[in-house]
mmCIF file of C-alpha atoms and ligand atoms in Angstrom:
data_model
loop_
_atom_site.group_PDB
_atom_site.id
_atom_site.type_symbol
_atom_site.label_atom_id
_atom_site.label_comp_id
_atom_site.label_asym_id
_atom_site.label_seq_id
_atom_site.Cartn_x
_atom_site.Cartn_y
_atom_site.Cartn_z
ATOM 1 C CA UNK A 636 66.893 65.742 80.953
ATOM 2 C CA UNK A 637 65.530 66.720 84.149
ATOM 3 C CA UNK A 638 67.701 68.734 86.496
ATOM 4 C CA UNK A 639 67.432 65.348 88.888
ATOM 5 C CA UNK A 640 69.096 63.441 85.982
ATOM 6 C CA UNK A 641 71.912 66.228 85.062
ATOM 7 C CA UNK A 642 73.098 66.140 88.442
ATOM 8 C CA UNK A 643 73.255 62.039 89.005
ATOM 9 C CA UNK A 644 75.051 62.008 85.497
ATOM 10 C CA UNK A 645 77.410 64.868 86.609
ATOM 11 C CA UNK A 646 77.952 62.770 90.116
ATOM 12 C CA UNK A 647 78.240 59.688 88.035
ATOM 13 C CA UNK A 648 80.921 61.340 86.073
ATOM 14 C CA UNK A 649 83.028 62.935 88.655
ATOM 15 C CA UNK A 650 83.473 59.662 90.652
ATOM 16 C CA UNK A 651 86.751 58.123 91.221
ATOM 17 C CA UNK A 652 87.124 54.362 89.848
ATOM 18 C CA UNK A 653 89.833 51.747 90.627
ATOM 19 C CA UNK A 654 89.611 48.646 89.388
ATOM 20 C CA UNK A 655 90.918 45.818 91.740
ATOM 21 C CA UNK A 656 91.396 41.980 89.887
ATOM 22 C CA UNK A 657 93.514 38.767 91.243
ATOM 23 C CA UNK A 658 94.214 36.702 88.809
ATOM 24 C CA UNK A 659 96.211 33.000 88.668
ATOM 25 C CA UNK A 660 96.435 32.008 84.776
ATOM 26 C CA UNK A 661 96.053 35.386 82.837
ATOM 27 C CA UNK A 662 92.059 35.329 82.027
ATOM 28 C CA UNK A 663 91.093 37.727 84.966
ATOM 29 C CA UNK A 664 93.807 40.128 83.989
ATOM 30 C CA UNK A 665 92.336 40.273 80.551
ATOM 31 C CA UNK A 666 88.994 41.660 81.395
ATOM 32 C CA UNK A 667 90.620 43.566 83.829
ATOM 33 C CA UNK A 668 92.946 45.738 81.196
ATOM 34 C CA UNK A 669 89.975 45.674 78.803
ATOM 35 C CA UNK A 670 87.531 47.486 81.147
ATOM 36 C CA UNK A 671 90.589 50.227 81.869
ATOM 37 C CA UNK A 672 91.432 50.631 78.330
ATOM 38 C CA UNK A 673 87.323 51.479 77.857
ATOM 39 C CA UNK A 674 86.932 53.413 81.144
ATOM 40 C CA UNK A 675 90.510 54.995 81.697
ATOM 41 C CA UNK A 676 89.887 54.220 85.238
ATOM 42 C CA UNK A 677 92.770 52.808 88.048
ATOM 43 C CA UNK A 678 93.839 49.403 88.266
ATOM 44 C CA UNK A 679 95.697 47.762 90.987
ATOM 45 C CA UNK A 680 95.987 44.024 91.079
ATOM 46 C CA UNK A 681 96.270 41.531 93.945
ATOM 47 C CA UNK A 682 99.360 39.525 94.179
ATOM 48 C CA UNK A 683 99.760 36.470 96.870
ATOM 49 C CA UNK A 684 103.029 36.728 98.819
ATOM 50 C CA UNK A 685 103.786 32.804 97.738
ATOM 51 C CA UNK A 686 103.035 32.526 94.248
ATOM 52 C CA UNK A 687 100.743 29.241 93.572
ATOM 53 C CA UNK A 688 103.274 26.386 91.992
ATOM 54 C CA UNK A 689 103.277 23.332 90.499
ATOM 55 C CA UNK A 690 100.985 21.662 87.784
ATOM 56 C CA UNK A 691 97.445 23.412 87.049
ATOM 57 C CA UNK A 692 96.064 20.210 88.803
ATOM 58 C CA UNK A 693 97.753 20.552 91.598
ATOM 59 C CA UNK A 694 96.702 23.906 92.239
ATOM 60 C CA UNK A 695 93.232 22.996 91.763
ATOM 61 C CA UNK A 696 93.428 20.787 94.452
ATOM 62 C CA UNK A 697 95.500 23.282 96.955
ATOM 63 C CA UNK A 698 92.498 25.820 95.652
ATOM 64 C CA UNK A 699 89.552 23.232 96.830
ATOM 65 C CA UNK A 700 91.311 22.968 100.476
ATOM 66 C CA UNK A 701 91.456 26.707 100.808
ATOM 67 C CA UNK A 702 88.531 27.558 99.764
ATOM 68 C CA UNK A 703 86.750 24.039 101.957
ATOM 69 C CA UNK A 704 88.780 25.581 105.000
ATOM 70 C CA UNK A 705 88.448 29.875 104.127
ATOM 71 C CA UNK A 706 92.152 29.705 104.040
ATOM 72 C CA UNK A 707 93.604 33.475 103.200
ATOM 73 C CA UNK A 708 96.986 33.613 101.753
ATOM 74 C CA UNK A 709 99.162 36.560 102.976
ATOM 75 C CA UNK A 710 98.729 39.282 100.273
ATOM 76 C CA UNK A 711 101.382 42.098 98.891
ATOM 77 C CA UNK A 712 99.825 45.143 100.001
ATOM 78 C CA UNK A 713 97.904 47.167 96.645
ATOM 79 C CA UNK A 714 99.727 49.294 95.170
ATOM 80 C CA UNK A 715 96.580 51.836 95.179
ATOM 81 C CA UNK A 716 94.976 54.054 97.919
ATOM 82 C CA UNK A 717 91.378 52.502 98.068
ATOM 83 C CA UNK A 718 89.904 54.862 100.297
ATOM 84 C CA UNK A 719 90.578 57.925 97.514
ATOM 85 C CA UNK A 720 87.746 56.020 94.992
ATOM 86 C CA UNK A 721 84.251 55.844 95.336
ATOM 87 C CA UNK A 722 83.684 53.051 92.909
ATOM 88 C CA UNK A 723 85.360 49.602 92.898
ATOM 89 C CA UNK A 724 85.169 47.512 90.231
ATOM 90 C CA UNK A 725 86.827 43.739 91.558
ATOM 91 C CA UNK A 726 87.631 40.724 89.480
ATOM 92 C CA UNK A 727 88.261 37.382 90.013
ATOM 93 C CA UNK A 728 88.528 33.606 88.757
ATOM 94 C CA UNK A 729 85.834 31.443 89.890
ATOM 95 C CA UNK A 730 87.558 28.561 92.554
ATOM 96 C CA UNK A 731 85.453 26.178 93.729
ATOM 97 C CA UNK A 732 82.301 27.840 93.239
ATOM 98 C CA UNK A 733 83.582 31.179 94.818
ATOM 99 C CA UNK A 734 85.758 33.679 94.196
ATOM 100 C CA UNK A 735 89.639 32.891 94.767
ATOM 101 C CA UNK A 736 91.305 32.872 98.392
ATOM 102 C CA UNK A 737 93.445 36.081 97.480
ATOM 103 C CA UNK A 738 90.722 37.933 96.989
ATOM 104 C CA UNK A 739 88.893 36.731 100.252
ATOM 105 C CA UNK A 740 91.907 37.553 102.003
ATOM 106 C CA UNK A 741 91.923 41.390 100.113
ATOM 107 C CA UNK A 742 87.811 42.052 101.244
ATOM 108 C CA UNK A 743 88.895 40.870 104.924
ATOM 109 C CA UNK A 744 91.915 43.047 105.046
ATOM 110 C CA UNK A 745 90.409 46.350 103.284
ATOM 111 C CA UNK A 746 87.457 48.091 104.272
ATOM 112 C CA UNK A 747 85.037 48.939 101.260
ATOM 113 C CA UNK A 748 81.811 50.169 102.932
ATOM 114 C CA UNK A 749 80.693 53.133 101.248
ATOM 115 C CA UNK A 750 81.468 52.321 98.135
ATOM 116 C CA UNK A 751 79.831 51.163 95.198
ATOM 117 C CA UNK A 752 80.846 47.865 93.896
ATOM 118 C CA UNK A 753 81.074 46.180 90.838
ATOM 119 C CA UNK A 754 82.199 42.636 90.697
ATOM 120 C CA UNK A 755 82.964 40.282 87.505
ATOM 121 C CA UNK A 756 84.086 36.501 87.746
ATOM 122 C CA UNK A 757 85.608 34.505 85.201
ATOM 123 C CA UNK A 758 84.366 30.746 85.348
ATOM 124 C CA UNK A 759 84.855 27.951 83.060
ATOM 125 C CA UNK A 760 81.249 27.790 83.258
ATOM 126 C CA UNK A 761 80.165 26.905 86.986
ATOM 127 C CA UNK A 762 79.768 30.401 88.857
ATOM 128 C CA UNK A 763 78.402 28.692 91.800
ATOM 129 C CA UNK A 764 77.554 31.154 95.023
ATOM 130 C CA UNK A 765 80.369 33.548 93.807
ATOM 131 C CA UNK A 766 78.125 36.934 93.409
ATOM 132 C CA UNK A 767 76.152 35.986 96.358
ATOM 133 C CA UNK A 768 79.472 35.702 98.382
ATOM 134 C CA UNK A 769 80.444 39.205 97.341
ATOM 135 C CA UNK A 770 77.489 40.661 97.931
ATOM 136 C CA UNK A 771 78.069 38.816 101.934
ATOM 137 C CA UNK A 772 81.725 39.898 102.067
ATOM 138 C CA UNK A 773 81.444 43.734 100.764
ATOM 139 C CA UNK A 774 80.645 44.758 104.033
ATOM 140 C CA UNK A 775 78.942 47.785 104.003
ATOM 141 C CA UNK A 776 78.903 48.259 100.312
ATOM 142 C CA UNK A 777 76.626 48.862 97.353
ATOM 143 C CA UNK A 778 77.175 45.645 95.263
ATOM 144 C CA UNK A 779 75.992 46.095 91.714
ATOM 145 C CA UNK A 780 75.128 43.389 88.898
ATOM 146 C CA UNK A 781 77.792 41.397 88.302
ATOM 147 C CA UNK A 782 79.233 40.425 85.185
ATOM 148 C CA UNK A 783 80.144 36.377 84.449
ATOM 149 C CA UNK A 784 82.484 36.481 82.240
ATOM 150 C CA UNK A 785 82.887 32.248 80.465
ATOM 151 C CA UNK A 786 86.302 30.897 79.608
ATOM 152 C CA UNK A 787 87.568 27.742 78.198
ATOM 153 C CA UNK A 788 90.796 27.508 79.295
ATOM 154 C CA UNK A 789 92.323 30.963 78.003
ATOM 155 C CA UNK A 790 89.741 30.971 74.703
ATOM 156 C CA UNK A 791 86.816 33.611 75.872
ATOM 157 C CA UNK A 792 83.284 32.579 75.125
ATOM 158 C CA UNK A 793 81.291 34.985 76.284
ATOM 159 C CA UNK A 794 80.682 37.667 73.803
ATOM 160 C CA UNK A 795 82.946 40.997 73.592
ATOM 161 C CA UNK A 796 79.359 43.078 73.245
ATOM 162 C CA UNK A 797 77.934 41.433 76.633
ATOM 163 C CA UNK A 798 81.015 42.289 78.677
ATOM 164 C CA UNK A 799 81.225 46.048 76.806
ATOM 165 C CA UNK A 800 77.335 46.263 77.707
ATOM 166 C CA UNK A 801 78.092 45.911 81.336
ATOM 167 C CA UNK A 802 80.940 48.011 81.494
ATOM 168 C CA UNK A 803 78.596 50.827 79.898
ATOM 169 C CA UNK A 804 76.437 50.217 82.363
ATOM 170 C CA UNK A 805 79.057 51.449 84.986
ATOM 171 C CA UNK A 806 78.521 54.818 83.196
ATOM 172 C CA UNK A 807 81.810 56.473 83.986
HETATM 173 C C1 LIG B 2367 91.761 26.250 91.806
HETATM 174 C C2 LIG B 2367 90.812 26.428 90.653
HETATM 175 C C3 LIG B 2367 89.455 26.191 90.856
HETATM 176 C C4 LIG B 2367 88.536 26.428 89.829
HETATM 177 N N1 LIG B 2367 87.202 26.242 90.089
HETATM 178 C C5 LIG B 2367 86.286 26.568 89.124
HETATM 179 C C6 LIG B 2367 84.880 26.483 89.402
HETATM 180 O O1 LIG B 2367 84.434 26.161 90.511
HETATM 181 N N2 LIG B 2367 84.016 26.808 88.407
HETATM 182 C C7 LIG B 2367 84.447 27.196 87.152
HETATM 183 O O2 LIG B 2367 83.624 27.469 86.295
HETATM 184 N N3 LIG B 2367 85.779 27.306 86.874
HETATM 185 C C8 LIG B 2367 86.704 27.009 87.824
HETATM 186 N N4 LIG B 2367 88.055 27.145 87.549
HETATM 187 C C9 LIG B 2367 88.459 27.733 86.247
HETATM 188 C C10 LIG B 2367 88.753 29.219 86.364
HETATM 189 O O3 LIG B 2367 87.722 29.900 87.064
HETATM 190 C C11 LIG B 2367 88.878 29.897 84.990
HETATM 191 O O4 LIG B 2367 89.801 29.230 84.184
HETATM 192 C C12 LIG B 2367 89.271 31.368 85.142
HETATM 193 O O5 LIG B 2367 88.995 32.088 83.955
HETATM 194 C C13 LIG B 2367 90.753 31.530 85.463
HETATM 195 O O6 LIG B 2367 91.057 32.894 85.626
HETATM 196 P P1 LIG B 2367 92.564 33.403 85.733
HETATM 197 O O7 LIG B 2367 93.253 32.971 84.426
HETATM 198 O O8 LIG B 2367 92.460 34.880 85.834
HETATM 199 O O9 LIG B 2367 93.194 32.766 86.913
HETATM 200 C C14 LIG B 2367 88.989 26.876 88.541
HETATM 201 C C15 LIG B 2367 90.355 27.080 88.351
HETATM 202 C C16 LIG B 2367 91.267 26.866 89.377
HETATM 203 C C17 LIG B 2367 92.732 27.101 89.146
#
């Protein structure tokens, strides 16, 4: 190893990680725990002050209004300091071809330029714009390779190695 490569490794190694997720049914917060069980980094998660109700169909259709109008639910305040990490990795479900309101509302209300910033989405299989979207809303930050991560309903399809690869590739 050159002495160039040491010192990015030892840089790599010494930065602080929090992972951020919002999650409505459960799949989000899967990946979520599984990426802080294999990193042993932070996790905080984002929590709407009105919790979504009713049927699942009916909050697919409340979903396709917010997202049509950018509607951004009042959020509980994290839980973590963001500004003490350097890296952030954020997950959310895919909504209407984005990522969900809550976390719109969390990259409006916190300020993540600086940072380096990984972001996964789980989809039931139409990702739509969402990377490009976080790549527009990270204001300021370093947005990394994202990680699509396919569901059908709360069975996972994509493969345990893919979503271990990318993790790996965070190299904490
Ligand atoms: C309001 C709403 C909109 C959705 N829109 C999409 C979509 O555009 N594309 C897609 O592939 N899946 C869509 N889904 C499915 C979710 O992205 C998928 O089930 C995800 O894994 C759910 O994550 P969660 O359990 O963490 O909430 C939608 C689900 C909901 C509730």
């Amino acid at each position: 190893m050159t002495d160039g490569e040491i010192y990015k490794n030892e840089r790599q190694r010494s930065m602080k990680t929090l992972i951020i997720y919002y999650s409505y049914g459960g799949n989000t917060r899967r990946i979520a725990e599984m990426i802080q069980k294999r990193t042993g980094g932070d996790i905080a998660e984002i929590e709407t002050v009105k919790p979504y109700t009713g049927s699942y169909d009916s909050v697919v259709n409340q979903g396709q209004r917010e997202v049509n109008s950018g509607y951004m639910p009042e959020i509980q305040p994290l839980t973590a300091d963001v500004q003490k990490y350097d890296r952030i990795i954020l997950g959310s479900p895919v909504w209407w071809y984005t990522f969900a309101p809550a976390m719109k509302t969390f990259l409006n209300t916190y300020d993540l330029s600086g940072k380096i910033v990984y972001p996964f989405a789980t989809n039931g299989g139409w990702i739509g714009h969402t990377f490009r979207d976080f790549e527009k809303e990270c204001r300021g930050a370093d947005v990394r390779k994202g990680l699509n991560v396919k569901f059908d309903e709360a069975v996972l399809r994509t493969p345990e190695k893919e979503i271990e690869a990318w993790i790996d590739g965070i190299g904490m």
